[in-house]
């Protein structure tokens, strides 16, 4: 009963390095999301995928790219990390784009020095 | 402008002291309101969905209610294990899901 699984749990990067955050869900959900959570800012949507084969920008997409690899997996890539991207990143999924609740993973804690 | 506001920001209770958390919203058409619990170092955990004014949902010591302008999360006789941050999120027409800033609840024995 894994739900939404994120890897890695922790990561430290130097400015300019790149990395990919991985997310997989086993609930057969259609829609997947990437959020970042910062103190005082709440949860902010980076990118989402309403269904397999589609991706769209959210509130704060700059500096990020995503790939919906298949129905289960949705990855987030930082091409050139900046200190402003230090945050906790959450992946979430839900059955459809409307009305159904999001189910979250336990996050990736990223520090960029 | 679509907006979700939670109050208070922080709430300290003694064990057994019942209280309520508030989530007020202004959105262009409510499709659903969701409550989540978030423990430190964890992702938000889904608690309830409410779809229309007058609806109520209960789970153990928690009861969520919904009006046309706000939702309340009532906590009856809380225990220390209820300590967490509680988030509400509103699904508006047009697909936007808006999260509140959360209420940090601390229950002391």
mmCIF file of N, CA and C in Angstrom, chain B residues 43-103:
data_model
loop_
_atom_site.group_PDB
_atom_site.id
_atom_site.type_symbol
_atom_site.label_atom_id
_atom_site.label_comp_id
_atom_site.label_asym_id
_atom_site.label_seq_id
_atom_site.Cartn_x
_atom_site.Cartn_y
_atom_site.Cartn_z
ATOM 1 N N UNK B 43 4.334 14.446 4.187
ATOM 2 C CA UNK B 43 3.433 15.099 3.261
ATOM 3 C C UNK B 43 2.041 15.236 3.848
ATOM 4 N N UNK B 44 1.236 16.146 3.313
ATOM 5 C CA UNK B 44 -0.152 16.281 3.800
ATOM 6 C C UNK B 44 -0.919 14.975 3.627
ATOM 7 N N UNK B 45 -1.693 14.646 4.653
ATOM 8 C CA UNK B 45 -2.514 13.431 4.646
ATOM 9 C C UNK B 45 -3.974 13.832 4.524
ATOM 10 N N UNK B 46 -4.656 13.274 3.536
ATOM 11 C CA UNK B 46 -6.044 13.627 3.279
ATOM 12 C C UNK B 46 -6.952 13.207 4.430
ATOM 13 N N UNK B 47 -7.860 14.131 4.828
ATOM 14 C CA UNK B 47 -8.825 13.836 5.887
ATOM 15 C C UNK B 47 -10.257 13.770 5.340
ATOM 16 N N UNK B 48 -10.726 14.886 4.742
ATOM 17 C CA UNK B 48 -12.132 14.991 4.352
ATOM 18 C C UNK B 48 -12.278 15.741 3.036
ATOM 19 N N UNK B 49 -13.361 15.439 2.329
ATOM 20 C CA UNK B 49 -13.842 16.263 1.221
ATOM 21 C C UNK B 49 -15.265 16.701 1.525
ATOM 22 N N UNK B 50 -15.554 17.983 1.307
ATOM 23 C CA UNK B 50 -16.908 18.527 1.441
ATOM 24 C C UNK B 50 -17.262 19.179 0.112
ATOM 25 N N UNK B 51 -18.494 18.939 -0.353
ATOM 26 C CA UNK B 51 -18.857 19.428 -1.678
ATOM 27 C C UNK B 51 -19.920 20.517 -1.673
ATOM 28 N N UNK B 52 -20.796 20.528 -0.638
ATOM 29 C CA UNK B 52 -21.877 21.507 -0.684
ATOM 30 C C UNK B 52 -22.190 22.003 0.725
ATOM 31 N N UNK B 53 -22.723 23.233 0.788
ATOM 32 C CA UNK B 53 -23.074 23.852 2.063
ATOM 33 C C UNK B 53 -24.018 22.954 2.844
ATOM 34 N N UNK B 54 -23.745 22.825 4.132
ATOM 35 C CA UNK B 54 -24.551 21.982 4.992
ATOM 36 C C UNK B 54 -23.983 20.585 5.184
ATOM 37 N N UNK B 55 -23.015 20.244 4.369
ATOM 38 C CA UNK B 55 -22.429 18.910 4.463
ATOM 39 C C UNK B 55 -21.512 18.819 5.680
ATOM 40 N N UNK B 56 -21.471 17.642 6.316
ATOM 41 C CA UNK B 56 -20.617 17.380 7.463
ATOM 42 C C UNK B 56 -19.944 16.026 7.281
ATOM 43 N N UNK B 57 -18.699 15.922 7.752
ATOM 44 C CA UNK B 57 -17.975 14.650 7.749
ATOM 45 C C UNK B 57 -17.292 14.495 9.099
ATOM 46 N N UNK B 58 -17.214 13.257 9.584
ATOM 47 C CA UNK B 58 -16.598 12.995 10.888
ATOM 48 C C UNK B 58 -15.588 11.866 10.788
ATOM 49 N N UNK B 59 -14.530 12.000 11.602
ATOM 50 C CA UNK B 59 -13.540 10.938 11.713
ATOM 51 C C UNK B 59 -12.913 11.051 13.088
ATOM 52 N N UNK B 60 -13.200 10.078 13.933
ATOM 53 C CA UNK B 60 -12.708 10.062 15.310
ATOM 54 C C UNK B 60 -13.069 11.373 16.011
ATOM 55 N N UNK B 61 -12.079 12.163 16.432
ATOM 56 C CA UNK B 61 -12.350 13.393 17.180
ATOM 57 C C UNK B 61 -12.545 14.609 16.266
ATOM 58 N N UNK B 62 -12.493 14.421 14.976
ATOM 59 C CA UNK B 62 -12.579 15.510 14.015
ATOM 60 C C UNK B 62 -13.933 15.523 13.317
ATOM 61 N N UNK B 63 -14.461 16.736 13.144
ATOM 62 C CA UNK B 63 -15.699 16.917 12.396
ATOM 63 C C UNK B 63 -15.554 18.156 11.523
ATOM 64 N N UNK B 64 -15.769 17.992 10.227
ATOM 65 C CA UNK B 64 -15.658 19.096 9.284
ATOM 66 C C UNK B 64 -17.037 19.503 8.821
ATOM 67 N N UNK B 65 -17.279 20.827 8.760
ATOM 68 C CA UNK B 65 -18.554 21.354 8.295
ATOM 69 C C UNK B 65 -18.288 22.403 7.222
ATOM 70 N N UNK B 66 -19.315 22.667 6.406
ATOM 71 C CA UNK B 66 -19.157 23.599 5.292
ATOM 72 C C UNK B 66 -20.367 24.508 5.175
ATOM 73 N N UNK B 67 -20.083 25.830 5.020
ATOM 74 C CA UNK B 67 -21.110 26.785 4.658
ATOM 75 C C UNK B 67 -20.728 27.380 3.308
ATOM 76 N N UNK B 68 -21.488 28.379 2.866
ATOM 77 C CA UNK B 68 -21.206 28.971 1.557
ATOM 78 C C UNK B 68 -19.948 29.830 1.564
ATOM 79 N N UNK B 69 -19.444 30.165 2.757
ATOM 80 C CA UNK B 69 -18.284 31.052 2.799
ATOM 81 C C UNK B 69 -17.116 30.485 3.583
ATOM 82 N N UNK B 70 -17.360 29.411 4.373
ATOM 83 C CA UNK B 70 -16.274 28.911 5.216
ATOM 84 C C UNK B 70 -16.505 27.462 5.608
ATOM 85 N N UNK B 71 -15.424 26.883 6.100
ATOM 86 C CA UNK B 71 -15.488 25.533 6.641
ATOM 87 C C UNK B 71 -14.842 25.548 8.020
ATOM 88 N N UNK B 72 -15.359 24.710 8.893
ATOM 89 C CA UNK B 72 -14.793 24.567 10.217
ATOM 90 C C UNK B 72 -14.331 23.126 10.413
ATOM 91 N N UNK B 73 -13.200 22.998 11.082
ATOM 92 C CA UNK B 73 -12.740 21.690 11.526
ATOM 93 C C UNK B 73 -12.824 21.703 13.057
ATOM 94 N N UNK B 74 -13.817 20.982 13.574
ATOM 95 C CA UNK B 74 -14.037 20.930 15.013
ATOM 96 C C UNK B 74 -13.237 19.764 15.590
ATOM 97 N N UNK B 75 -12.529 20.043 16.665
ATOM 98 C CA UNK B 75 -11.751 18.987 17.325
ATOM 99 C C UNK B 75 -12.323 18.814 18.736
ATOM 100 N N UNK B 76 -12.860 17.654 18.981
ATOM 101 C CA UNK B 76 -13.509 17.367 20.264
ATOM 102 C C UNK B 76 -12.562 16.584 21.160
ATOM 103 N N UNK B 77 -12.370 17.099 22.376
ATOM 104 C CA UNK B 77 -11.504 16.437 23.365
ATOM 105 C C UNK B 77 -10.179 15.991 22.747
ATOM 106 N N UNK B 78 -9.395 16.937 22.224
ATOM 107 C CA UNK B 78 -8.168 16.554 21.527
ATOM 108 C C UNK B 78 -7.154 15.876 22.433
ATOM 109 N N UNK B 79 -6.305 15.069 21.792
ATOM 110 C CA UNK B 79 -5.211 14.393 22.455
ATOM 111 C C UNK B 79 -3.891 14.910 21.873
ATOM 112 N N UNK B 80 -2.791 14.693 22.592
ATOM 113 C CA UNK B 80 -1.498 15.173 22.064
ATOM 114 C C UNK B 80 -1.191 14.680 20.654
ATOM 115 N N UNK B 81 -1.642 13.485 20.316
ATOM 116 C CA UNK B 81 -1.381 12.946 18.981
ATOM 117 C C UNK B 81 -2.150 13.678 17.871
ATOM 118 N N UNK B 82 -3.057 14.565 18.236
ATOM 119 C CA UNK B 82 -3.743 15.396 17.247
ATOM 120 C C UNK B 82 -2.899 16.612 16.840
ATOM 121 N N UNK B 83 -1.785 16.819 17.525
ATOM 122 C CA UNK B 83 -0.894 17.939 17.193
ATOM 123 C C UNK B 83 -0.357 17.767 15.780
ATOM 124 N N UNK B 84 -0.537 18.798 14.954
ATOM 125 C CA UNK B 84 -0.123 18.760 13.548
ATOM 126 C C UNK B 84 -0.504 20.099 12.936
ATOM 127 N N UNK B 85 -0.140 20.288 11.684
ATOM 128 C CA UNK B 85 -0.643 21.430 10.925
ATOM 129 C C UNK B 85 -1.810 20.949 10.079
ATOM 130 N N UNK B 86 -2.908 21.686 10.127
ATOM 131 C CA UNK B 86 -4.102 21.333 9.371
ATOM 132 C C UNK B 86 -4.263 22.317 8.215
ATOM 133 N N UNK B 87 -4.366 21.760 7.025
ATOM 134 C CA UNK B 87 -4.475 22.551 5.801
ATOM 135 C C UNK B 87 -5.850 22.374 5.187
ATOM 136 N N UNK B 88 -6.404 23.450 4.656
ATOM 137 C CA UNK B 88 -7.584 23.294 3.819
ATOM 138 C C UNK B 88 -7.242 23.740 2.405
ATOM 139 N N UNK B 89 -7.932 23.179 1.454
ATOM 140 C CA UNK B 89 -7.728 23.498 0.043
ATOM 141 C C UNK B 89 -9.085 23.555 -0.641
ATOM 142 N N UNK B 90 -9.244 24.509 -1.533
ATOM 143 C CA UNK B 90 -10.518 24.704 -2.220
ATOM 144 C C UNK B 90 -10.333 24.498 -3.718
ATOM 145 N N UNK B 91 -11.166 23.641 -4.273
ATOM 146 C CA UNK B 91 -11.173 23.418 -5.724
ATOM 147 C C UNK B 91 -12.208 24.352 -6.329
ATOM 148 N N UNK B 92 -11.733 25.281 -7.164
ATOM 149 C CA UNK B 92 -12.631 26.255 -7.777
ATOM 150 C C UNK B 92 -12.963 25.843 -9.208
ATOM 151 N N UNK B 93 -14.022 26.441 -9.755
ATOM 152 C CA UNK B 93 -14.329 26.255 -11.177
ATOM 153 C C UNK B 93 -13.126 26.694 -11.996
ATOM 154 N N UNK B 94 -12.859 26.004 -13.071
ATOM 155 C CA UNK B 94 -11.714 26.345 -13.900
ATOM 156 C C UNK B 94 -10.493 25.529 -13.564
ATOM 157 N N UNK B 95 -10.591 24.701 -12.526
ATOM 158 C CA UNK B 95 -9.521 23.753 -12.251
ATOM 159 C C UNK B 95 -8.517 24.150 -11.207
ATOM 160 N N UNK B 96 -8.577 25.390 -10.704
ATOM 161 C CA UNK B 96 -7.540 25.832 -9.777
ATOM 162 C C UNK B 96 -7.803 25.285 -8.374
ATOM 163 N N UNK B 97 -6.768 24.703 -7.761
ATOM 164 C CA UNK B 97 -6.830 24.220 -6.387
ATOM 165 C C UNK B 97 -6.023 25.182 -5.526
ATOM 166 N N UNK B 98 -6.680 25.807 -4.551
ATOM 167 C CA UNK B 98 -6.036 26.844 -3.751
ATOM 168 C C UNK B 98 -5.889 26.353 -2.321
ATOM 169 N N UNK B 99 -4.648 26.368 -1.826
ATOM 170 C CA UNK B 99 -4.380 25.945 -0.451
ATOM 171 C C UNK B 99 -4.337 27.155 0.473
ATOM 172 N N UNK B 100 -4.839 26.954 1.692
ATOM 173 C CA UNK B 100 -4.627 27.923 2.744
ATOM 174 C C UNK B 100 -3.233 27.755 3.330
ATOM 175 N N UNK B 101 -2.878 28.663 4.236
ATOM 176 C CA UNK B 101 -1.533 28.649 4.836
ATOM 177 C C UNK B 101 -1.409 27.641 5.975
ATOM 178 N N UNK B 102 -2.562 27.160 6.464
ATOM 179 C CA UNK B 102 -2.512 26.146 7.512
ATOM 180 C C UNK B 102 -2.681 26.714 8.909
ATOM 181 N N UNK B 103 -3.154 25.859 9.818
ATOM 182 C CA UNK B 103 -3.214 26.151 11.252
ATOM 183 C C UNK B 103 -2.357 25.118 11.967
#
